[in-house]
Coordinates of C-alpha atoms and ligand atoms in Angstrom, one line a residue:
X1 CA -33.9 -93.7 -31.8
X2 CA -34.2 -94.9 -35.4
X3 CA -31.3 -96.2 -37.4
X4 CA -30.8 -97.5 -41.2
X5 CA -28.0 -98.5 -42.7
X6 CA -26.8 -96.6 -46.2
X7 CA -24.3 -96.8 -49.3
X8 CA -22.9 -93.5 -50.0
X9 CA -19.8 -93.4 -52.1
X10 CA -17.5 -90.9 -50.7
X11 CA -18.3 -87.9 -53.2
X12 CA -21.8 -88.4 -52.3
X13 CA -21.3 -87.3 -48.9
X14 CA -21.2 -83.5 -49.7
X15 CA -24.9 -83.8 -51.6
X16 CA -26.6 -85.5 -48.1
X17 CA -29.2 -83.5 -46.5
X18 CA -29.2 -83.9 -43.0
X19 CA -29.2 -81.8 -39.7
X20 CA -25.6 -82.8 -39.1
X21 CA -23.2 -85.1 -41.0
X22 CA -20.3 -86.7 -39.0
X23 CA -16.8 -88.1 -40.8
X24 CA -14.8 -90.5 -39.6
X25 CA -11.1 -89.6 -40.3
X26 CA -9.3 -93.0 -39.8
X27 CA -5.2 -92.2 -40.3
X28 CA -4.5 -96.1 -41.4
X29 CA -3.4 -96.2 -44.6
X30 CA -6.3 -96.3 -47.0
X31 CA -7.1 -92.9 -45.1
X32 CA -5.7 -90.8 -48.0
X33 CA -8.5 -91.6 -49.4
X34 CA -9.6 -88.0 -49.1
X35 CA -6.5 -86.5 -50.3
X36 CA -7.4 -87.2 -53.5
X37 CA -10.8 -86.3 -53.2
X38 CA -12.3 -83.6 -55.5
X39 CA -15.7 -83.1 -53.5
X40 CA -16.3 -80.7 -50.9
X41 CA -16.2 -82.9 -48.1
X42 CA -12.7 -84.4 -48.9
X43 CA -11.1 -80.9 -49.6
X44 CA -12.6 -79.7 -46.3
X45 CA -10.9 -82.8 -44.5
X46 CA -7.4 -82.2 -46.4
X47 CA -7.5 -78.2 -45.5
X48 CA -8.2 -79.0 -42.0
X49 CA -5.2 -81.4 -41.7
X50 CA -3.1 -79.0 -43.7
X51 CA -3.7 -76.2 -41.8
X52 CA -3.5 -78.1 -38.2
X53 CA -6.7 -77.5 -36.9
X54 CA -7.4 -81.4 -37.2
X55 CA -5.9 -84.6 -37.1
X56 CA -7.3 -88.4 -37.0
X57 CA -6.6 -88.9 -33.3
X58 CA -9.1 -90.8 -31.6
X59 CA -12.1 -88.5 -30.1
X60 CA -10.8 -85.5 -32.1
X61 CA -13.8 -83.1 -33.2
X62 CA -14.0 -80.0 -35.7
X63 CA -17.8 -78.8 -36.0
X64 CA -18.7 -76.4 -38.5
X65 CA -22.0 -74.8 -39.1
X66 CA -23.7 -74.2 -42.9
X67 CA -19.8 -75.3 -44.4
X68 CA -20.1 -74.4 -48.4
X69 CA -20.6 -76.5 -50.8
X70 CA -21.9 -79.0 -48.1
X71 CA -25.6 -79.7 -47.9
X72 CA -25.9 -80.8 -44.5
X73 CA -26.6 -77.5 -42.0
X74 CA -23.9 -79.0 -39.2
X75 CA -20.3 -81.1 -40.2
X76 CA -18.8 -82.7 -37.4
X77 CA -15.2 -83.8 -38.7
X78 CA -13.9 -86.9 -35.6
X79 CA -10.8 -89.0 -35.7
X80 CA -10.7 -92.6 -35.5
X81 CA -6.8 -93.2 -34.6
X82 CA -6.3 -96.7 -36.5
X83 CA -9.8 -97.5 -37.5
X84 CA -10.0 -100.1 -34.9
X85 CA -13.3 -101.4 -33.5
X86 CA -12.4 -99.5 -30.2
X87 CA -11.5 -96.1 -31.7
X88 CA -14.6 -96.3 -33.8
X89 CA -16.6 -97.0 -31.1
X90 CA -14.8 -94.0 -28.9
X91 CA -14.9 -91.5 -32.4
X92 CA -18.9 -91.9 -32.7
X93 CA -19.6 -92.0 -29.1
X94 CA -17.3 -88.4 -28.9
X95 CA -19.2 -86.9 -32.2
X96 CA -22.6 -87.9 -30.9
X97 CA -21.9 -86.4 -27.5
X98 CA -21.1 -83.6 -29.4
X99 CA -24.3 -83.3 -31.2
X100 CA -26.3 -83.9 -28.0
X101 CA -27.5 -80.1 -27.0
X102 CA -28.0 -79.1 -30.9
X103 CA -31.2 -79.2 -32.7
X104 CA -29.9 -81.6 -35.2
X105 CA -32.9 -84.5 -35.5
X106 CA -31.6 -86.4 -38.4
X107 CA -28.0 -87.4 -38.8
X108 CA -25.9 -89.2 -41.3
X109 CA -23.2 -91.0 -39.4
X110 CA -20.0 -92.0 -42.2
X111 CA -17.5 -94.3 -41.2
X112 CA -15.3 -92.3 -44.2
X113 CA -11.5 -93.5 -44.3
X114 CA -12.2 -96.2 -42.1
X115 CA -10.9 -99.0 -44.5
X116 CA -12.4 -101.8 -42.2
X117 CA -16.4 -101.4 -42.2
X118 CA -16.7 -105.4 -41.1
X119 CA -19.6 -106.1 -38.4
X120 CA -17.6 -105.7 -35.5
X121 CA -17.1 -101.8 -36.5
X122 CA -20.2 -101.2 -37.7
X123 CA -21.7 -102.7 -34.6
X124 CA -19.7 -100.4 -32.4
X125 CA -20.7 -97.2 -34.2
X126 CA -24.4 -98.5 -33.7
X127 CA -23.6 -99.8 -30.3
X128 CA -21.7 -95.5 -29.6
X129 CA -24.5 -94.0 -30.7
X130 CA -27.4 -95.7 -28.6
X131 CA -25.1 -95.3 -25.6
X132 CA -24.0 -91.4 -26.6
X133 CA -27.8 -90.7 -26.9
X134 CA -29.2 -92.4 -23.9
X135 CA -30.6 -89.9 -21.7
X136 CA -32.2 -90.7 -18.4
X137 CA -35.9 -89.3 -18.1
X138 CA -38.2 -91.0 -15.9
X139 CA -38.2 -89.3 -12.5
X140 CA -36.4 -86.4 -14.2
X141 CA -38.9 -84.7 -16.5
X142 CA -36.9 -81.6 -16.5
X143 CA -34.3 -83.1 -18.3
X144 CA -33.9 -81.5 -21.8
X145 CA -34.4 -84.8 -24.3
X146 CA -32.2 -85.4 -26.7
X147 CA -34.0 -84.2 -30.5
X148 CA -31.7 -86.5 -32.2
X149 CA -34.4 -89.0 -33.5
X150 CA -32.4 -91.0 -36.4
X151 CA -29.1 -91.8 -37.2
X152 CA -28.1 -93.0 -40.9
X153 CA -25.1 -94.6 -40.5
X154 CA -23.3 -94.6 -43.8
X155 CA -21.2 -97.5 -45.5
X156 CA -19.5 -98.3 -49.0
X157 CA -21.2 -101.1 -49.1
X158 CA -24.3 -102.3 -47.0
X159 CA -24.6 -105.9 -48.2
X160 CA -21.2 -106.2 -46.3
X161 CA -22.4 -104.5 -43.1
X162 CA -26.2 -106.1 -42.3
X163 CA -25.6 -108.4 -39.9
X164 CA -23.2 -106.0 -38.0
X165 CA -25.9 -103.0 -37.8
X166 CA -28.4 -105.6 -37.0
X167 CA -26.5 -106.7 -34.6
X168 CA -26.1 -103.3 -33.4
X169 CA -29.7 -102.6 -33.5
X170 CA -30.6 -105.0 -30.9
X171 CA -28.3 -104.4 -28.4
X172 CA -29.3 -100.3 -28.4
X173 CA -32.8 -101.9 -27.6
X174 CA -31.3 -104.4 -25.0
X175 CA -28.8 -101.5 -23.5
X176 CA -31.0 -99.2 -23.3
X177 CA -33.4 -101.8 -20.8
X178 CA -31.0 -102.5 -19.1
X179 CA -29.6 -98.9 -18.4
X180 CA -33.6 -97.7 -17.8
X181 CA -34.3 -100.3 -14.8
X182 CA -30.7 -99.9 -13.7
X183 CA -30.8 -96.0 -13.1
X184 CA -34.5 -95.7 -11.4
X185 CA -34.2 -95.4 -8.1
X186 CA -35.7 -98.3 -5.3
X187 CA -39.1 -96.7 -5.5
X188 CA -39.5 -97.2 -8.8
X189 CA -38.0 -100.8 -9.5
X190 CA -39.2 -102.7 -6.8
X191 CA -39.2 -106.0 -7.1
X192 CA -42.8 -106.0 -8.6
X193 CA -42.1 -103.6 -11.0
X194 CA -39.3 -105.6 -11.8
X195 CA -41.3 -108.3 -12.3
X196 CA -43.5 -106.2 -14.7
X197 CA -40.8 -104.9 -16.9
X198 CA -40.1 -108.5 -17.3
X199 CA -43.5 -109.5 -18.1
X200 CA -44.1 -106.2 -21.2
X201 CA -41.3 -108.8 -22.9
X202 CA -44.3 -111.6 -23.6
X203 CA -45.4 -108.8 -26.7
X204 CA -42.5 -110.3 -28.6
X205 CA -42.2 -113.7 -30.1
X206 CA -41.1 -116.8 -28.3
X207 CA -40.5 -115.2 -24.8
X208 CA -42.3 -116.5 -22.1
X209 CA -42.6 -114.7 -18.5
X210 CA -43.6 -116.0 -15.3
X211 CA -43.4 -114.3 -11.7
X212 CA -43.5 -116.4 -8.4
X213 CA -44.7 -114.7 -5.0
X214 CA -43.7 -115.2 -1.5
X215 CA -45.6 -117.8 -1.1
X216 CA -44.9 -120.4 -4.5
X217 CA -40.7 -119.7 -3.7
X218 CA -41.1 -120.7 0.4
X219 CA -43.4 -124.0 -1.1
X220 CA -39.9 -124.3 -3.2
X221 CA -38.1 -124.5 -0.3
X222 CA -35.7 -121.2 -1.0
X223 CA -35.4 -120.4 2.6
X224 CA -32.3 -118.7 1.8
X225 CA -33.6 -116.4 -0.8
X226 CA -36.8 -115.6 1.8
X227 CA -34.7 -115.2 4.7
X228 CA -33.2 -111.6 2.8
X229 CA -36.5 -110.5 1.8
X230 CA -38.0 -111.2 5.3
X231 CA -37.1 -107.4 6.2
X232 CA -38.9 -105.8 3.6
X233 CA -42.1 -104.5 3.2
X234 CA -42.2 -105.1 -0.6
X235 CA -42.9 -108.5 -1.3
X236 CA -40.4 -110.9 -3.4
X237 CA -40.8 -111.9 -6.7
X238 CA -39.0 -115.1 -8.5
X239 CA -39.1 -113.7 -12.6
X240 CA -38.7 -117.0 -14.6
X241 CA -38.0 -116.0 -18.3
X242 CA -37.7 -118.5 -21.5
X243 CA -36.4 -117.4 -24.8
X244 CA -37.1 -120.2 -27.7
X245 CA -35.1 -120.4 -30.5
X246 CA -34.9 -123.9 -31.0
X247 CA -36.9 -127.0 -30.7
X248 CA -38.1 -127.6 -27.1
X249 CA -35.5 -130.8 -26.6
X250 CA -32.7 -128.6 -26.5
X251 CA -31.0 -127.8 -23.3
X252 CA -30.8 -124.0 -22.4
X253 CA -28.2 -121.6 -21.2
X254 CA -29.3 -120.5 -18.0
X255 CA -28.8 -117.1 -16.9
X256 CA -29.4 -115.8 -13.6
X257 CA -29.6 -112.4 -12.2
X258 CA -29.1 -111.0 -9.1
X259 CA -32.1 -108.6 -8.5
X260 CA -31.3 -106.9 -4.8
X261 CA -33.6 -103.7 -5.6
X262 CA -31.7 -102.0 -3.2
X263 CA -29.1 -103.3 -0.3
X264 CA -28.9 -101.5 3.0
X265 CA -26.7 -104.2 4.2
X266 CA -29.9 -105.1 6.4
X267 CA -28.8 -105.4 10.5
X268 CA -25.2 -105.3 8.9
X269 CA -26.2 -102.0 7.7
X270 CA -24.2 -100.2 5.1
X271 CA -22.3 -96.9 6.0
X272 CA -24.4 -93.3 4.8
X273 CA -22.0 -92.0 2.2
X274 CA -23.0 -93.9 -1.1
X275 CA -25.4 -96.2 -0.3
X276 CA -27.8 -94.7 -2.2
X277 CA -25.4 -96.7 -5.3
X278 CA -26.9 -100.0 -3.9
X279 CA -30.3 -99.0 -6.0
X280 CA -27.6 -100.7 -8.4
X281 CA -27.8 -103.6 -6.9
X282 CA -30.1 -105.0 -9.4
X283 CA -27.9 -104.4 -12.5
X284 CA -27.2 -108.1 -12.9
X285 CA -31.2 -108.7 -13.5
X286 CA -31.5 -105.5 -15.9
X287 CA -28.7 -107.0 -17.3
X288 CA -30.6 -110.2 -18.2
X289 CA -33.8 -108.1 -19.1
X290 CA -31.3 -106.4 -21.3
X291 CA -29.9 -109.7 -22.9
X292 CA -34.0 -110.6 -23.4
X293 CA -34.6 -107.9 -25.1
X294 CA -32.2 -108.0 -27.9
X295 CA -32.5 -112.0 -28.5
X296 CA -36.4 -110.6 -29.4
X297 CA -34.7 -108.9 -32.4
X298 CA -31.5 -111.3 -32.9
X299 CA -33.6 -114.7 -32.6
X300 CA -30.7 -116.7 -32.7
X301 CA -31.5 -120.3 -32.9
X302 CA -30.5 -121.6 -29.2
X303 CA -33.1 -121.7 -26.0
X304 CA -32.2 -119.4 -23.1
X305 CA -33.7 -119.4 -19.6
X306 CA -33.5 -116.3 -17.3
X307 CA -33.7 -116.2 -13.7
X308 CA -34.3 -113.1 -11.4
X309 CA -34.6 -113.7 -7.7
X310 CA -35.3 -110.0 -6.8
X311 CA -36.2 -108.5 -2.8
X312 CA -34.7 -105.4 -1.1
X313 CA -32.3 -106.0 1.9
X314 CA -33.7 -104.2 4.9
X315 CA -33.0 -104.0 8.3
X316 CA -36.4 -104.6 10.4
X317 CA -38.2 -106.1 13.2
X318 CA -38.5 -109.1 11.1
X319 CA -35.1 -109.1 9.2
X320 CA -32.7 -111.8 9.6
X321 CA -29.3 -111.4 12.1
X322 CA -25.8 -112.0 12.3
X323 CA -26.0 -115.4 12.9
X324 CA -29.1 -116.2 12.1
X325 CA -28.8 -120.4 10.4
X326 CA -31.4 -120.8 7.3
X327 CA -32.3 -123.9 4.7
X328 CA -31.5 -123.6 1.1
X329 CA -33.5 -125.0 -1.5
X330 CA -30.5 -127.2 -1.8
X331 CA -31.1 -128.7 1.4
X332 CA -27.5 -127.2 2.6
X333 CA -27.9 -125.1 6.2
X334 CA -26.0 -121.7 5.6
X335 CA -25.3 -119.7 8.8
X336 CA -25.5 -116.1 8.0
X337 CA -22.7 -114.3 9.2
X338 CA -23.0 -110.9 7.6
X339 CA -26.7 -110.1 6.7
X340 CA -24.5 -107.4 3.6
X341 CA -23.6 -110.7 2.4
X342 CA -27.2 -111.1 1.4
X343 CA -26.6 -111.2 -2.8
X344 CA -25.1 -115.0 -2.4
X345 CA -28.0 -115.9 -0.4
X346 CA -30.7 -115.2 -3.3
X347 CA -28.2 -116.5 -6.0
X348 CA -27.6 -119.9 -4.4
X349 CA -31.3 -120.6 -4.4
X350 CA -31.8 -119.7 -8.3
X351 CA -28.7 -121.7 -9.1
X352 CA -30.4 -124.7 -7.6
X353 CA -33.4 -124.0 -9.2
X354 CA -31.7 -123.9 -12.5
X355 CA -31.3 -127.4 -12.2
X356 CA -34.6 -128.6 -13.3
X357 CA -33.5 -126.8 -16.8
X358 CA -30.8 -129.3 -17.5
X359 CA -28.8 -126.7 -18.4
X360 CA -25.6 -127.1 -21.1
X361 CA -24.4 -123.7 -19.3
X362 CA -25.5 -121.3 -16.3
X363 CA -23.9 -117.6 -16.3
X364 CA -24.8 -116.0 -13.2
X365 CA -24.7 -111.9 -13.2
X366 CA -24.0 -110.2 -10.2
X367 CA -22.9 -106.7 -8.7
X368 CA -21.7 -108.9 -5.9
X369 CA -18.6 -107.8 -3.7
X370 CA -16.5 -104.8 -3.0
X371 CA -14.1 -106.8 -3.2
X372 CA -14.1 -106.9 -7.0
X373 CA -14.7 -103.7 -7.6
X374 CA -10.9 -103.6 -5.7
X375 CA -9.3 -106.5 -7.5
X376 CA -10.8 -105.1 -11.1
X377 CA -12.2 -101.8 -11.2
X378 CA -14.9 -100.8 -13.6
X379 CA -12.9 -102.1 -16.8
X380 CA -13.3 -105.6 -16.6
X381 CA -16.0 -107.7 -15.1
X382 CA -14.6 -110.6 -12.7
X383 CA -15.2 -114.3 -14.2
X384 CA -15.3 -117.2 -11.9
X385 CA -15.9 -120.8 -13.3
X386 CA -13.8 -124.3 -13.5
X387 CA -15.1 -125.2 -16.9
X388 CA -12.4 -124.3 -19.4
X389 CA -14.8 -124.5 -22.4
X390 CA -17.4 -121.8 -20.7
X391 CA -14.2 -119.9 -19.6
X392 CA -12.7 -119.2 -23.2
X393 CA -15.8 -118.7 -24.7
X394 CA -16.9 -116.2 -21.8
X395 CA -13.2 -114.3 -22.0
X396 CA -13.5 -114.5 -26.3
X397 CA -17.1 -113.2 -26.2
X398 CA -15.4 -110.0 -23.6
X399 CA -13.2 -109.2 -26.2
X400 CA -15.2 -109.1 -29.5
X401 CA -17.8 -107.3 -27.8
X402 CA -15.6 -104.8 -25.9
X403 CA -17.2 -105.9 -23.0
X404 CA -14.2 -107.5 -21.3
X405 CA -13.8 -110.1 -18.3
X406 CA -11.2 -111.3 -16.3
X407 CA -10.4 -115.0 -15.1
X408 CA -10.6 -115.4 -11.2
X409 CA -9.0 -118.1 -9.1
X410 CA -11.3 -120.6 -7.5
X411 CA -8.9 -122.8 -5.4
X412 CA -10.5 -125.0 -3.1
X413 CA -8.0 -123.3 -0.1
X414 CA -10.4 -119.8 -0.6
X415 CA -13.2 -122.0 0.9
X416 CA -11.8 -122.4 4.4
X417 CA -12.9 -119.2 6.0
X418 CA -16.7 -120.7 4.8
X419 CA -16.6 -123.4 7.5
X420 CA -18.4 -122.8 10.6
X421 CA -19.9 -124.7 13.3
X422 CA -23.1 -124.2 13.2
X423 CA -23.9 -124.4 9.5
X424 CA -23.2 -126.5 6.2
X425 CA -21.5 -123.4 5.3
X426 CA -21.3 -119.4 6.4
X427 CA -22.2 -117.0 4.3
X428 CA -18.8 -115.1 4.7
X429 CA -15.0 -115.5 5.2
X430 CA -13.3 -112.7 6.2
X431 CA -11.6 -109.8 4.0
X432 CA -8.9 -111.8 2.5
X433 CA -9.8 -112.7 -1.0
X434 CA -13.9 -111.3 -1.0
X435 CA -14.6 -111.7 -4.8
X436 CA -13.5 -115.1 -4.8
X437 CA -14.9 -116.4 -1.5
X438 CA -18.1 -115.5 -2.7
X439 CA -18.3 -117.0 -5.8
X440 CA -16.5 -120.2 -3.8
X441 CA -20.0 -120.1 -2.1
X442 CA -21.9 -120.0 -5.0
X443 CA -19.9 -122.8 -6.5
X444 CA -21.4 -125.0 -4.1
X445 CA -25.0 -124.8 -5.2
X446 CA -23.3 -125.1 -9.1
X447 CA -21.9 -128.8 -9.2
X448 CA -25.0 -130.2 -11.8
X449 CA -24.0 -128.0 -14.4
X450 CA -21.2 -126.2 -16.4
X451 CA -21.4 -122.6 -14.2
X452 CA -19.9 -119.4 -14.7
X453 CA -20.0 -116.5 -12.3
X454 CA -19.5 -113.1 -13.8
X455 CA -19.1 -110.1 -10.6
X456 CA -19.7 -107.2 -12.6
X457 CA -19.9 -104.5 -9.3
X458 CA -17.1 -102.5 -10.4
X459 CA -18.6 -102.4 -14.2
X460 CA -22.2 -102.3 -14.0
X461 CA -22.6 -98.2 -13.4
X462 CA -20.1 -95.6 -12.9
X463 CA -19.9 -93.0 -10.1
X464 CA -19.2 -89.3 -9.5
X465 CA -20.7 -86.8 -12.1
X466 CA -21.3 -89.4 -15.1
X467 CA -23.7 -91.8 -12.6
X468 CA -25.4 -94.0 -14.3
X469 CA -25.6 -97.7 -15.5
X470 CA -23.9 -98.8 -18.2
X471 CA -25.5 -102.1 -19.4
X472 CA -22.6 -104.2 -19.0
X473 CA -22.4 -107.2 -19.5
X474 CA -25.1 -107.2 -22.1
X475 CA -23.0 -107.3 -25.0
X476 CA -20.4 -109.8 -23.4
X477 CA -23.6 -112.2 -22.9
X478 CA -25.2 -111.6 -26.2
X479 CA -21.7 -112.4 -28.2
X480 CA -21.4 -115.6 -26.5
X481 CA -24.8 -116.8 -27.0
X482 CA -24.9 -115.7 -30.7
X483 CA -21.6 -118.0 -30.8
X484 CA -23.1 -120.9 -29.4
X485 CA -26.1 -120.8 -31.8
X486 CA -23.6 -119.9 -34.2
X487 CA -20.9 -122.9 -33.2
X488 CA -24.5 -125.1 -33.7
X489 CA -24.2 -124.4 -37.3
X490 CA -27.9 -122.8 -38.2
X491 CA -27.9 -118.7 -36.9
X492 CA -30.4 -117.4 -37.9
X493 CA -33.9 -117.6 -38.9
X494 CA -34.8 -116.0 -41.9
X495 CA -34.3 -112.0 -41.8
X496 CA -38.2 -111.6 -42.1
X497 CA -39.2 -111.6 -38.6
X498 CA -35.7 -110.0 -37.3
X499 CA -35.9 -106.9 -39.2
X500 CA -39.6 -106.6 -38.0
X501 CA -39.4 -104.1 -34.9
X502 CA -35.8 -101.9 -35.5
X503 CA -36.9 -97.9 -33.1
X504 CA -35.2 -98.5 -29.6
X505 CA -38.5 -97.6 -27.9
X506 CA -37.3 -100.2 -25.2
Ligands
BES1 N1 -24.0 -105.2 -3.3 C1 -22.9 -105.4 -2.5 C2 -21.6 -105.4 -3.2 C3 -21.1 -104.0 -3.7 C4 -20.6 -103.1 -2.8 C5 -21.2 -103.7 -5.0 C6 -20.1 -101.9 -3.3 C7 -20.7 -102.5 -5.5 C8 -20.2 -101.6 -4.6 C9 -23.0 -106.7 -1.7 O1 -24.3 -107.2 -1.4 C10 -22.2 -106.6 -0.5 O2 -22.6 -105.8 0.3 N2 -21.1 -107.3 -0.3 C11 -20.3 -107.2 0.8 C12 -19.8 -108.6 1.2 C13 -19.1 -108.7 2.5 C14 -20.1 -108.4 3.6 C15 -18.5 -110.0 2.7 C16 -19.1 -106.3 0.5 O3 -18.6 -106.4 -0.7 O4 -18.7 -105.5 1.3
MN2 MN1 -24.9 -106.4 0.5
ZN3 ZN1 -25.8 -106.5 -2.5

């Protein structure tokens, strides 16, 4: 998908070829502005009010085809409620949708009444878009593709909305990653393909790619991380990613993604129904593929390390058992009590591997309990972390983004069920309390840092008719590292090199 960014004055609107023009109707105040309109476009709004066939509620569509005195061949009138920056977002994503089965290629997307065309909105209407058109082809070539190609998204002025549809820009591209290695199934995003995917990044300016094997990660020491892939046929990989933005002294945010290509539960074997979901179970490392990709186009002036410990959990001759006690790179003996528990087990070995990065932050990204998906369901992510700064910045970044998280507890008491007598620590503590008895296990292996925990399995792909990843939490992670490099005073580099690459060929 192509997308540019346009001025068009309100009475211009009528004049704009296209294969489909869609209208924001926001019902704030400034939305009058079509009443007194003398153009086709605004009289064809005020009729359709008048007459009750449509009103600015949120989502709210009225299509017409060849409408006089309008030179587009399809009109797709859609409310946006107040204008907000979640209506917007839920008005383009509705008109889009819309336009999906038509033969429309080119379309002008207005915002129209909506008085507030600020970043944040015009970054949602981007963000609605990529995410309305994304359609899932790879092992599905009978899919009908999309013929939407290009979306003009117009403004009243587009001095004021750049950096917004930038913005936008690169996180369709990052999404859209994310979503693609998300949704392929276990055969096709094994952990070396993984590992590819991560590599095809090195085309783009300062990212840096390399992929450890089974046998550089057991010279490491992760015994942990081993002991899970031990029952697999496909071979691990450790994907060690750098993004420079700034000089070379500067510590890096660290941000580590759990990359189970799929989880059987392994001995501890999952039940039938669903478990084909756990091909999922990687949506933390497309996440951070995801993030990658769109700091390619953003190049925000900050150095970000990505981590991907990624292995199927099998059951096998060779797999690891209730039980079982193993060595962490950390040195810490865990005895593993529940070989479903198996996400913890990668992450703790990544987390001390961070350490060499002298990190000022570590996020780790993980679908990683039930539990959560319990405690939260799939509107917020679950955060975990002790570090009040990371916290509100993490929760702030949620919110501007629409990609929201929730503040866990991590009280010391949660730890109790991890004691056991044959191990530094077990790798599970009962029912009671999953989400945060995990990440009270991955705390251990986070004391050298600032660390954050972010258990997105209730957000990271949705069930039932509409399954499919949804990218989360790119946008929550790319709003709080554009704030940090932000908060550092210098952005960005000049626009030259970030308007370079702008199709979401991902
Ligand atoms: N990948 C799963 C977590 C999960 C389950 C995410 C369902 C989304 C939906 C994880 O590896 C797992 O199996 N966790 C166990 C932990 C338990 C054994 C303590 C769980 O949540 O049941
Ligand atoms: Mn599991
Ligand atoms: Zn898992």
């Amino acid at each position: 998908m192509n997308f540019e960014l346009k001025t068009l004055a309100q009475d211009e609107l009528s004049r704009e070829k296209c294969d489909a023009l869609v209208v924001l109707v926001a019902n704030d105040a400034p939305g009058q502005t079509f009443s007194k309109g003398l153009d086709a476009c605004s009289q064809l709004i005020n009729l359709a009010i008048k007459s009750g066939d449509f009103e600015a509620k949120v989502g709210k569509l009225l299509s017409s085809y060849r409408p006089s005195g309008i030179a587009a061949i399809r009109m797709i009138l859609v409310g946006a409620g107040d204008g907000s920056v979640k209506n917007v977002r839920a008005a383009v994503f509705a008109a889009i949708g819309a336009l999906k089965g038509s033969n429309a290629v080119n379309v002008v997307v207005s915002l129209g009444s909506v008085s507030n065309q600020a970043d944040d909105v015009v970054r949602a209407a981007i963000v609605a878009c990529g995410d309305a058109a994304y359609v899932y082809e790879t092992t599905k070539p009978s899919v009908t593709s999309p013929k939407l190609k290009k979306v003009v998204l117009a403004v009243v002025n587009s001095a004021h909305s750049k950096a917004g549809f930038n913005k936008g820009v690169a996180l369709v591209n990052g999404l859209s990653l994310a979503k693609e290695w998300a949704n392929r199934p276990a055969n096709h995003a094994t952990p070396t393909l993984l590992a590819t995917a991560a590599k095809a990044l090195k085309k783009y300016a300062n990212i840096k790619v390399d992929v450890l094997g089974p046998k550089e990660v057991s010279k490491l020491g992760m015994g942990s991380f081993t002991s899970v892939s031990q029952g697999s046929n496909e071979p691990l990989r450790f994907i060690v990613m750098h993004y420079n933005g700034a000089d070379k002294s500067e510590s890096p945010t660290v941000l580590v993604g759990k990359g189970i290509t799929f989880d059987t539960g392994g001995i501890s074997i999952k039940p039938a129904s669903e478990m084909d979901e756990m091909k999922f179970d990687m949506c933390g490392a497309a996440s951070v593929l995801g993030v990658f990709r769109a700091l390619a186009d953003l190049r925000p002036a900050i150095n970000v390390v990505g981590l991907i410990p990624a292995c199927e959990n099998m059951p096998d001759g060779r797999a690891i058992k209730p039980g079982d006690v193993v060595t962490s790179m950390s040195g810490q003996t865990i005895e593993i009590l529940n070989t479903d528990a198996e996400g913890r087990l990668v992450l703790c070995d990544a987390l001390t591997y961070a350490e060499r990065f002298k990190p000022r932050a570590v996020i780790d990204v993980a679908t990683l309990t039930g539990a959560c998906v319990v405690a939260l369901g799939g509107v917020r992510s679950g955060l975990f972390s002790s570090d009040s700064a990371l916290t509100s910045a993490l929760v702030k970044a949620g919110e501007s983004s629409l990609d929201l998280c929730w503040h866990m507890p991590l009280d010391d008491e949660y730890a109790e069920g991890l004691k056991t007598n044959f191990a530094d620590v077990a790798n599970v503590a009962g029912r009671a309390g999953g989400a945060v008895t995990a990440a009270k296990f991955l705390q251990r292996f986070a004391s050298k840092f600032p660390w954050a925990h972010l258990d997105i399995a209730g957000t990271a792909w949705k069930s039932g008719t509409a399954k499919g990843a949804t990218g989360r939490p790119v946008a929550l992670l790319i709003d709080y590292l554009l704030a940090q490099a932000q908060a550092k005073g210098d952005l960005a580099r000049p626009a030259k090199t970030a308007a370079k690459k702008r199709s979401s060929t991902a």
